[in-house]
XYZ file of C-alpha atoms in Angstrom:
652
model
C -11.412 24.734 -9.265
C -10.916 23.892 -12.909
C -7.564 22.154 -12.482
C -8.959 19.862 -9.742
C -12.014 19.078 -12.000
C -9.571 18.160 -14.826
C -7.634 15.813 -12.552
C -10.891 14.131 -11.544
C -11.973 13.753 -15.208
C -8.601 12.299 -16.164
C -8.823 9.669 -13.430
C -12.450 8.639 -14.001
C -12.083 8.538 -17.825
C -8.932 6.406 -17.559
C -10.719 3.985 -15.214
C -13.583 3.714 -17.666
C -11.272 3.135 -20.637
C -9.299 0.461 -18.783
C -12.448 -1.327 -17.691
C -13.819 -1.206 -21.281
C -10.802 -2.099 -23.241
C -8.768 -4.298 -20.918
C -11.369 -5.925 -18.714
C -14.406 -6.298 -20.967
C -16.792 -4.402 -18.684
C -18.423 -1.019 -18.525
C -18.542 1.394 -15.590
C -20.346 4.085 -17.526
C -22.386 4.364 -20.776
C -20.850 5.650 -24.015
C -23.035 8.696 -23.634
C -21.646 9.466 -20.192
C -18.074 8.893 -21.232
C -18.402 11.118 -24.265
C -19.988 13.927 -22.202
C -17.045 13.823 -19.625
C -14.467 13.512 -22.403
C -15.817 16.557 -24.151
C -15.900 18.466 -20.807
C -12.168 17.610 -20.406
C -11.286 18.761 -23.957
C -13.076 22.029 -23.333
C -11.253 22.591 -20.000
C -7.949 21.780 -21.595
C -8.598 24.331 -24.369
C -9.767 26.911 -21.831
C -6.879 26.487 -19.368
C -4.110 25.546 -21.771
C -3.225 22.712 -19.423
C -2.869 19.081 -20.557
C -1.981 16.474 -17.918
C 0.439 13.672 -18.815
C -2.106 10.929 -18.265
C -4.973 12.672 -20.045
C -7.025 10.387 -22.341
C -7.056 13.230 -24.909
C -3.444 12.390 -25.725
C -1.405 9.276 -26.076
C 2.196 9.501 -24.880
C 4.494 7.101 -26.667
C 7.109 5.313 -24.560
C 10.735 5.933 -25.295
C 13.758 3.659 -24.862
C 17.401 4.779 -24.932
C 20.674 2.942 -24.691
C 21.897 5.426 -22.048
C 20.793 8.665 -20.428
C 22.586 11.647 -21.924
C 24.170 14.205 -19.609
C 23.532 17.935 -19.623
C 24.858 20.900 -17.644
C 22.226 22.903 -15.730
C 21.738 26.505 -16.754
C 21.772 27.489 -13.107
C 23.789 25.287 -10.551
C 21.673 23.427 -8.063
C 23.246 24.018 -4.704
C 22.689 22.000 -1.526
C 20.800 23.753 1.281
C 22.391 24.507 4.614
C 20.885 22.357 7.297
C 19.861 22.608 10.972
C 18.139 20.381 13.454
C 17.485 23.319 15.910
C 14.059 24.857 15.856
C 15.321 27.982 17.595
C 18.137 28.291 15.008
C 15.453 28.145 12.279
C 13.430 30.827 14.038
C 16.415 33.192 14.476
C 17.399 32.609 10.858
C 14.196 34.596 9.816
C 15.704 37.782 11.199
C 12.285 39.424 11.347
C 11.459 38.527 7.785
C 8.437 36.602 6.458
C 9.214 33.188 5.020
C 7.596 30.113 3.476
C 7.820 26.743 5.312
C 7.254 23.596 3.207
C 7.887 19.872 3.173
C 11.404 18.689 2.155
C 10.254 15.738 0.054
C 12.497 12.625 -0.130
C 12.664 11.579 -3.764
C 14.702 12.714 -6.771
C 14.958 16.306 -7.712
C 14.075 17.028 -11.346
C 14.310 20.258 -13.390
C 11.524 20.797 -15.968
C 11.837 23.206 -18.953
C 8.787 24.334 -20.905
C 9.014 26.185 -24.284
C 6.013 27.615 -26.188
C 3.759 25.897 -23.645
C 5.196 22.406 -24.112
C 7.356 20.256 -21.856
C 10.618 20.245 -23.792
C 13.180 18.882 -21.342
C 13.569 17.179 -18.009
C 16.920 16.765 -16.177
C 17.772 15.088 -12.900
C 19.765 17.113 -10.260
C 22.818 14.828 -10.740
C 25.808 16.397 -9.003
C 24.208 19.911 -9.050
C 26.198 20.938 -12.089
C 25.386 18.193 -14.535
C 22.349 15.957 -14.597
C 20.836 13.140 -16.670
C 18.220 13.990 -19.348
C 15.059 11.992 -18.539
C 12.497 13.883 -20.762
C 10.769 10.688 -21.980
C 10.423 9.352 -18.414
C 9.041 12.708 -17.070
C 6.307 12.657 -19.659
C 4.990 9.469 -17.986
C 4.894 10.979 -14.491
C 1.325 10.699 -13.086
C 0.623 14.364 -12.706
C 3.060 16.374 -14.888
C 1.355 18.723 -17.337
C 2.642 18.193 -20.914
C 1.361 21.537 -22.101
C 0.645 24.770 -20.087
C -0.824 28.181 -20.942
C 2.530 29.925 -20.910
C 4.180 30.562 -24.239
C 7.628 31.763 -23.125
C 10.481 29.760 -21.626
C 9.782 28.442 -18.117
C 12.151 26.513 -15.895
C 11.041 24.933 -12.541
C 12.287 22.478 -10.030
C 10.470 19.818 -8.132
C 10.723 16.426 -6.451
C 9.825 13.159 -8.206
C 8.344 10.884 -5.545
C 6.543 7.556 -5.073
C 3.924 7.623 -2.287
C 4.028 5.179 0.621
C 0.713 3.702 -0.467
C 1.806 3.101 -4.004
C 5.111 1.752 -2.704
C 3.310 -0.756 -0.365
C 0.922 -1.792 -3.180
C 3.915 -2.585 -5.423
C 5.673 -4.554 -2.709
C 2.457 -6.440 -1.954
C 2.780 -7.951 -5.435
C 6.177 -9.407 -4.526
C 6.268 -12.645 -2.453
C 9.955 -12.976 -1.970
C 11.047 -10.761 1.018
C 14.536 -10.255 -0.392
C 13.103 -9.107 -3.724
C 10.876 -6.388 -2.234
C 11.851 -2.778 -2.768
C 13.692 -1.349 0.281
C 12.145 2.133 0.407
C 10.146 4.570 -1.780
C 13.122 6.945 -2.311
C 15.401 4.320 -3.849
C 12.512 2.918 -5.941
C 11.756 6.411 -7.201
C 15.367 7.135 -8.063
C 15.643 3.984 -10.079
C 12.256 4.451 -11.703
C 13.025 8.019 -12.855
C 16.335 7.023 -14.360
C 15.057 3.986 -16.361
C 16.232 3.563 -19.993
C 12.725 2.439 -20.959
C 10.020 4.946 -20.057
C 7.382 2.230 -20.071
C 8.826 0.939 -16.867
C 8.703 4.450 -15.368
C 5.070 4.699 -16.311
C 4.220 1.614 -14.284
C 5.913 2.973 -11.060
C 3.310 5.772 -10.442
C 5.901 8.546 -10.032
C 4.512 11.928 -9.109
C 6.075 15.373 -9.326
C 5.713 18.182 -6.770
C 7.013 21.592 -7.786
C 9.073 23.455 -5.063
C 10.706 26.308 -7.033
C 9.903 28.402 -10.115
C 13.425 29.164 -11.366
C 12.448 31.452 -14.238
C 9.505 32.381 -16.391
C 10.110 35.072 -19.018
C 8.331 38.312 -18.244
C 6.907 37.339 -14.794
C 9.772 38.565 -12.509
C 7.965 41.750 -11.371
C 4.472 40.108 -11.314
C 5.699 37.153 -9.197
C 7.730 38.857 -6.527
C 6.812 36.420 -3.693
C 7.462 32.740 -3.349
C 3.827 32.288 -2.367
C 2.770 34.027 -5.593
C 5.010 31.722 -7.569
C 3.475 28.674 -5.964
C -0.022 29.992 -6.741
C 0.972 30.611 -10.321
C 2.436 27.103 -10.706
C -0.746 25.638 -9.218
C -2.838 27.659 -11.702
C -0.787 26.165 -14.595
C -1.716 22.656 -13.479
C 1.295 21.709 -11.315
C 1.002 20.004 -7.903
C 3.118 22.058 -5.467
C 4.566 21.106 -2.155
C 2.370 21.894 0.859
C 3.576 25.260 2.212
C 2.665 27.931 4.733
C 3.752 31.511 5.431
C 5.486 31.884 8.738
C 6.991 34.618 10.946
C 9.077 34.418 14.154
C 5.851 34.327 16.113
C 4.288 31.472 14.194
C 7.083 29.250 12.914
C 7.437 27.014 16.006
C 3.680 26.166 16.019
C 3.802 25.381 12.302
C 6.822 23.156 12.761
C 4.825 21.227 15.375
C 1.910 20.826 13.030
C 4.228 19.391 10.303
C 5.719 17.038 12.928
C 2.242 15.680 13.750
C 1.294 15.409 10.069
C 4.341 13.362 9.137
C 2.931 10.366 11.095
C 0.216 9.851 8.437
C 1.715 11.775 5.509
C 1.663 9.560 2.381
C 4.619 11.260 0.643
C 8.144 10.488 1.820
C 9.604 13.489 3.553
C 12.903 13.924 5.479
C 12.416 17.449 6.837
C 11.303 20.960 5.956
C 12.499 23.856 3.874
C 12.377 27.480 4.966
C 12.688 30.131 2.196
C 12.391 33.929 2.365
C 9.070 34.898 0.817
C 10.520 38.030 -0.825
C 12.307 36.581 -3.957
C 14.383 39.679 -4.485
C 15.522 39.877 -0.877
C 16.547 36.238 -0.920
C 18.507 36.648 -4.159
C 20.325 39.732 -2.695
C 21.799 37.616 0.069
C 23.955 35.663 -2.421
C 25.489 32.322 -1.669
C 28.390 30.569 -0.137
C 30.593 28.194 -2.125
C 28.157 25.347 -1.526
C 24.779 26.766 -0.347
C 22.329 29.541 -1.234
C 21.377 31.976 1.551
C 17.780 32.395 0.613
C 16.802 29.001 2.015
C 17.663 26.578 4.796
C 16.612 22.965 5.415
C 15.354 21.694 8.696
C 16.015 18.015 9.518
C 14.114 16.170 12.137
C 16.332 15.535 15.094
C 16.723 11.790 15.590
C 16.389 10.446 19.154
C 19.726 8.735 19.669
C 20.512 6.183 22.387
C 23.861 4.717 23.311
C 23.954 0.992 23.886
C 26.210 -2.097 23.680
C 26.347 -4.550 20.822
C 25.738 -7.986 22.218
C 25.875 -10.146 19.156
C 25.163 -10.305 15.355
C 22.422 -12.843 14.517
C 22.872 -14.285 11.054
C 19.416 -15.054 9.689
C 19.195 -17.382 6.636
C 16.314 -17.181 4.110
C 14.819 -19.492 1.508
C 16.841 -17.637 -1.204
C 20.124 -18.352 0.519
C 20.633 -14.731 1.578
C 22.005 -14.539 5.176
C 21.041 -11.219 6.770
C 23.040 -9.727 9.707
C 20.837 -8.496 12.552
C 22.360 -6.495 15.444
C 21.304 -7.479 18.905
C 22.003 -4.900 21.587
C 21.051 -3.994 25.150
C 17.399 -2.789 25.075
C 16.883 0.992 24.866
C 13.787 3.305 24.738
C 13.387 5.012 21.298
C 10.409 7.087 20.198
C 8.267 5.578 22.960
C 9.067 1.895 22.429
C 11.764 -0.548 23.617
C 14.062 -1.813 20.937
C 16.830 -4.376 21.097
C 17.365 -5.325 17.420
C 18.263 -3.573 14.163
C 18.892 -4.964 10.692
C 22.373 -4.191 9.437
C 21.214 -5.121 5.877
C 24.399 -6.410 4.248
C 28.098 -7.038 4.592
C 29.025 -3.731 3.117
C 27.295 -1.911 6.013
C 28.824 -4.294 8.570
C 32.308 -3.425 7.241
C 31.611 0.338 7.028
C 30.488 0.377 10.699
C 33.626 -1.561 11.748
C 31.491 -3.651 14.147
C 32.674 -5.914 16.894
C 30.914 -7.639 19.799
C 30.914 -5.381 22.895
C 31.245 -2.154 20.886
C 29.506 0.922 22.123
C 27.016 1.996 19.373
C 24.303 4.645 18.993
C 20.926 3.655 17.583
C 17.916 5.607 16.341
C 14.645 5.042 14.373
C 14.908 6.036 10.703
C 11.880 8.255 9.969
C 10.928 7.595 13.616
C 9.960 3.990 12.670
C 12.756 1.523 11.700
C 15.612 0.828 14.215
C 19.063 1.535 12.748
C 22.649 1.769 13.997
C 23.711 5.480 13.713
C 27.375 5.191 14.712
C 29.905 2.748 16.208
C 31.736 4.636 18.945
C 34.297 1.870 19.522
C 34.992 0.759 15.883
C 36.847 -2.425 17.062
C 36.263 -3.912 13.556
C 36.667 -7.383 15.078
C 33.478 -9.003 13.816
C 34.132 -12.210 11.912
C 31.954 -12.833 8.822
C 30.789 -16.458 9.072
C 32.283 -18.757 6.459
C 29.643 -21.429 7.214
C 25.833 -21.145 7.080
C 24.311 -20.802 10.598
C 21.621 -23.367 9.609
C 23.282 -26.099 7.512
C 27.008 -25.515 8.215
C 27.568 -25.346 4.441
C 29.944 -22.894 2.822
C 28.965 -19.279 2.407
C 30.195 -16.696 -0.068
C 30.107 -12.949 -0.356
C 28.433 -11.803 -3.531
C 28.504 -8.302 -5.063
C 25.360 -6.707 -6.459
C 24.582 -3.062 -7.110
C 27.655 -1.807 -5.205
C 26.694 -3.784 -2.064
C 28.148 -7.060 -0.777
C 25.851 -9.719 0.743
C 26.397 -13.109 2.328
C 24.894 -16.245 0.783
C 24.684 -19.874 1.619
C 25.611 -21.875 -1.479
C 24.180 -25.255 -0.295
C 21.056 -25.869 -2.368
C 19.919 -28.490 0.159
C 20.152 -26.041 3.082
C 17.274 -26.775 5.507
C 16.741 -23.008 5.953
C 15.750 -22.767 2.239
C 13.509 -25.828 2.684
C 11.926 -24.640 5.947
C 11.173 -21.109 4.602
C 9.694 -22.676 1.479
C 7.551 -25.051 3.490
C 6.499 -22.149 5.772
C 5.099 -20.265 2.777
C 3.520 -23.364 1.273
C 1.441 -24.079 4.446
C 0.585 -20.454 5.111
C -2.894 -19.075 5.269
C -2.827 -17.560 1.721
C -1.355 -20.778 0.273
C -2.520 -24.268 1.350
C -3.765 -23.036 4.754
C -2.575 -26.036 6.781
C -2.975 -25.503 10.521
C -0.566 -27.018 13.034
C 2.602 -26.564 10.988
C 4.570 -23.748 12.607
C 8.083 -22.997 11.364
C 9.486 -24.717 14.489
C 7.374 -27.863 13.702
C 8.430 -27.839 10.043
C 12.110 -27.564 11.209
C 11.638 -30.720 13.286
C 9.996 -32.559 10.359
C 12.887 -31.608 8.062
C 15.523 -32.624 10.677
C 13.806 -36.034 11.132
C 13.695 -36.518 7.337
C 9.935 -36.675 7.296
C 9.538 -34.124 4.487
C 11.789 -33.322 1.568
C 9.307 -31.741 -0.852
C 5.708 -30.399 -0.840
C 4.011 -33.734 -1.724
C 5.575 -35.351 1.335
C 3.248 -33.374 3.583
C 0.388 -35.525 2.164
C 2.038 -38.693 3.409
C 2.721 -37.726 7.035
C 0.344 -40.459 8.201
C 3.099 -42.882 7.292
C 5.130 -41.378 10.205
C 2.323 -41.301 12.805
C 4.333 -42.923 15.573
C 7.346 -40.563 15.160
C 5.075 -37.485 15.141
C 3.028 -38.512 18.185
C 6.349 -39.017 20.112
C 7.548 -35.486 19.349
C 7.645 -32.932 22.163
C 4.406 -30.884 22.042
C 2.651 -33.467 19.871
C 0.106 -36.115 20.922
C -2.716 -38.069 19.408
C -5.083 -35.168 19.272
C -2.478 -32.723 17.768
C -1.621 -35.415 15.209
C -5.300 -36.020 14.219
C -5.859 -32.238 13.918
C -2.835 -31.837 11.704
C -3.842 -34.717 9.415
C -7.437 -33.364 9.203
C -6.103 -29.915 8.190
C -3.805 -31.507 5.582
C -6.644 -33.578 4.133
C -8.840 -30.377 3.970
C -6.158 -28.668 2.024
C -6.247 -31.371 -0.733
C -9.203 -29.377 -2.277
C -7.604 -26.080 -3.195
C -7.404 -23.372 -5.851
C -4.812 -22.582 -8.476
C -3.891 -19.166 -6.951
C -3.134 -20.932 -3.629
C -0.902 -23.431 -5.421
C 1.011 -20.807 -7.415
C 1.586 -18.612 -4.440
C 2.521 -21.581 -2.273
C 5.318 -22.658 -4.576
C 7.263 -19.485 -3.447
C 8.310 -18.315 -6.899
C 10.268 -15.112 -6.727
C 8.172 -11.955 -7.144
C 4.851 -13.852 -7.131
C 2.635 -12.631 -4.343
C -1.000 -13.427 -3.652
C -2.262 -10.776 -6.108
C -0.056 -11.895 -8.936
C -0.967 -15.482 -8.277
C -4.679 -14.689 -8.650
C -4.061 -12.483 -11.671
C -2.094 -15.253 -13.534
C -4.601 -17.934 -12.648
C -7.444 -15.830 -14.089
C -5.418 -14.933 -17.183
C -4.793 -18.617 -17.988
C -8.373 -19.704 -17.276
C -7.329 -21.557 -14.086
C -5.501 -24.119 -16.249
C -2.309 -25.241 -14.559
C -0.925 -26.791 -17.779
C -1.264 -23.454 -19.571
C 0.506 -21.733 -16.675
C 3.367 -24.261 -16.767
C 3.719 -23.996 -20.577
C 3.807 -20.167 -20.678
C 6.961 -18.588 -22.001
C 8.635 -15.338 -20.780
C 7.477 -13.345 -23.769
C 3.791 -14.167 -23.182
C 4.027 -13.504 -19.499
C 5.851 -10.210 -19.907
C 3.048 -8.991 -22.114
C 0.453 -9.435 -19.330
C -0.512 -6.210 -17.565
C 1.392 -5.780 -14.213
C 3.855 -8.620 -14.959
C 6.731 -7.335 -17.018
C 10.082 -8.856 -17.881
C 11.624 -9.297 -14.400
C 8.675 -11.303 -13.010
C 8.222 -13.207 -16.236
C 11.870 -14.291 -16.261
C 11.809 -15.474 -12.692
C 8.579 -17.330 -13.230
C 9.778 -19.191 -16.310
C 13.125 -20.003 -14.663
C 11.231 -21.694 -11.926
C 8.455 -23.483 -13.860
C 10.718 -24.683 -16.744
C 13.283 -26.142 -14.383
C 13.144 -29.972 -14.748
C 13.399 -30.661 -10.959
C 10.746 -28.067 -10.123
C 8.462 -29.560 -12.805
C 8.863 -32.942 -11.068
C 8.056 -31.454 -7.657
C 4.998 -29.681 -9.043
C 3.687 -32.747 -10.887
C 4.047 -34.859 -7.720
C 2.204 -32.211 -5.792
C -0.537 -31.992 -8.291
C -1.176 -35.746 -7.922
C -2.055 -35.173 -4.294
C -4.527 -32.218 -4.636
C -7.679 -31.329 -6.517
C -7.770 -27.806 -7.954
C -11.215 -26.338 -7.906
C -12.091 -24.096 -10.847
C -14.270 -21.139 -9.815
C -17.637 -20.920 -11.442
C -18.503 -17.256 -12.071
C -22.209 -16.862 -12.432
C -23.561 -14.175 -14.630
C -24.302 -11.029 -12.633
C -22.375 -12.142 -9.584
C -19.497 -9.651 -10.056
C -21.341 -6.885 -8.240
C -18.147 -5.405 -6.723
C -16.153 -5.235 -9.923
C -14.125 -2.028 -10.132
C -14.445 -1.455 -6.388
C -11.375 -1.260 -4.107
C -11.700 -1.839 -0.381
C -9.456 -1.692 2.651
C -10.251 -3.727 5.814
C -8.965 -2.894 9.241
C -9.800 -3.673 12.848
C -11.659 -6.671 14.271
C -14.717 -8.305 12.518
C -17.966 -9.704 13.849
C -19.411 -11.793 11.034
C -16.159 -13.261 9.693
C -13.503 -15.366 11.304
C -10.766 -13.087 9.981
C -10.033 -10.405 7.420
C -9.039 -13.042 4.820
C -12.509 -14.519 4.990
C -14.076 -11.092 4.200
C -11.412 -10.531 1.495
C -12.285 -13.812 -0.173
C -15.984 -12.793 -0.308
C -15.125 -9.378 -1.817
C -12.847 -10.972 -4.422
C -15.402 -13.602 -5.292
C -17.716 -10.715 -6.212
C -15.133 -9.118 -8.389
C -13.830 -6.538 -5.945
C -10.284 -5.880 -4.820
C -8.788 -5.542 -1.281
C -5.615 -3.559 -0.712
C -3.654 -2.715 2.422
C -3.492 1.137 2.107
C -6.174 3.853 1.727
C -5.628 5.939 -1.404
C -7.750 8.285 -3.532
C -8.874 5.239 -5.436
C -10.254 3.401 -2.446
C -13.994 2.848 -2.634
C -14.403 2.515 1.119
C -12.613 1.607 4.327
C -14.316 -1.146 6.381
C -13.762 -0.588 10.011
C -16.181 -1.381 12.943
C -14.528 1.404 14.937
C -15.584 4.427 12.769
C -14.498 6.915 15.300
C -10.968 5.463 15.614
C -8.027 7.881 15.199
C -5.950 5.241 13.481
C -3.753 6.142 10.538
C -6.159 4.443 8.017
C -9.128 6.367 9.416
C -7.236 9.606 9.279
C -6.162 8.978 5.669
C -9.764 8.050 4.670
C -11.163 11.285 6.171
C -8.424 13.389 4.472
C -9.228 11.833 1.072
C -13.052 11.783 1.499
C -13.158 7.960 1.408
C -16.230 6.556 3.203
C -15.695 4.619 6.371
C -18.288 1.878 6.850
C -18.849 -0.554 9.617
C -18.997 -4.187 8.723
C -22.856 -4.257 8.892
C -23.232 -1.129 6.859
C -20.829 -2.446 4.224
C -22.660 -5.703 3.902
C -26.012 -3.984 3.643
C -24.952 -1.208 1.252
C -23.334 -3.709 -1.191
C -26.057 -6.276 -0.931
C -24.021 -9.009 0.719
C -26.289 -9.664 3.722
């Protein structure tokens, strides 16, 4: 299919351009590039479709002071909803309909005039939306031009896939700074004032309704014909199937199975009469159209009793409320805990110990409180930190209230910082669990990172500790001594700077030539200009590294360790440009990190999720029905055993 070929060409040409211009390497010859580029130009001319990320165009980024508002030509009504499959079936009334995903993102209305994308507006309140045309032009898969010269209006959902969401979160070390869910991230990304930020968020658009297209009303009389036409014009459309009263229940069941591994956020299904004229003839109520109805997955609810609220302190000072309740079975597992997220939610639920509550799993995964049946509203918000006893305060941010410990010397902050510092991806010091670190802090043995390298001064105290003896002490000291020879990425990640995960630590180290002095001297402007860094990460990084006390702590730490600078031999980067995912147990490596280190030493990249860009999935259980295996098979990504991988890529 020509449109699919164009999408492939756009992806491979963009990869080649990035490799050549940004990474000083080639993944194809100039001759090959030119041939593929010419093929893309010819296909664009033939089809009249130009994708937003096509290398044949360059979309300039736009920045605005505020998003202008605009009234929709046709009001966007909310769909009626049901959780009953039988009700959905009877709704058909003997008519044929189209069943599709109800995607969970942000609804956007696109307008094309004379074949060009002229306007994009968010749903807003259904009557008035925000104009986000510049941002829509940066969506990953929106055609900027189409072979339709009249005026066309269509609606669709802007979304961020789970795999892209996880990849973005993997770059953020601070748990509190991670994005909460793809839907919220997408909503914020689509409504940015600077479209360059939107472009980095990998937003995609899936059309779900052709509102109007001049002169096509008689030709496109069915919803399925309209989907086919939009697809022909270069749009990605929501997955959909024709159903009748005889087939709808089976099709709902197939959607239910698919959602377990579906990469695009969805919160239900949409059923729409296939005959457009018939659907329009039914009219509307004050709030909902009658041509469509939404089906929401029925959450499995369980009633239980709230036993306590556990207040969990973090290294940033944020104190998270966690509900502890009598265990219940939900979606096949036993659950007894659920995050309540923040003070605003605690207050809205009117919680009190002993209250009868109902709980469920959001998207059948994350335990949540659905409702408080008692509403005693008797829960006291702690005015002291559960760890240090210091004062707490409630802070307002983005319309939500959260509880914080204001004591900068709070042991929770220290313990969490030390926990990251000694972790496997940082200094990799065995024998220092969070519980052990807590004891060391309580005894005053450690106050800052460098103190870990002087624990031999406290030998007697440590050996007298419960669970410690001569052997445990010696093993700990040996592990600490082994960590003295380390790498710059491990140091940077171990410092626990907000938003600096393992990948960012490696990227920054490479950018600055593995020179710690250059890293410490970098300013926010220089950092923000680095690909995949941006202003938020740059600001947090500089605030940390330019702080006088942090500088002192870092200098003292550096006096205890030796940073090894990697020597990259010519021709050794045999995996450059390749992206791998590792899952399951390994035979030739102690753990996945060991194999990951090997791949990265050869220039490759290891991610946590299988996507269309994954080179191969490494799994010794090739026949597994795991989510990663299923995803790889769906996307045509090779699944290799450990031995086959090592042999195929010349690593044996």
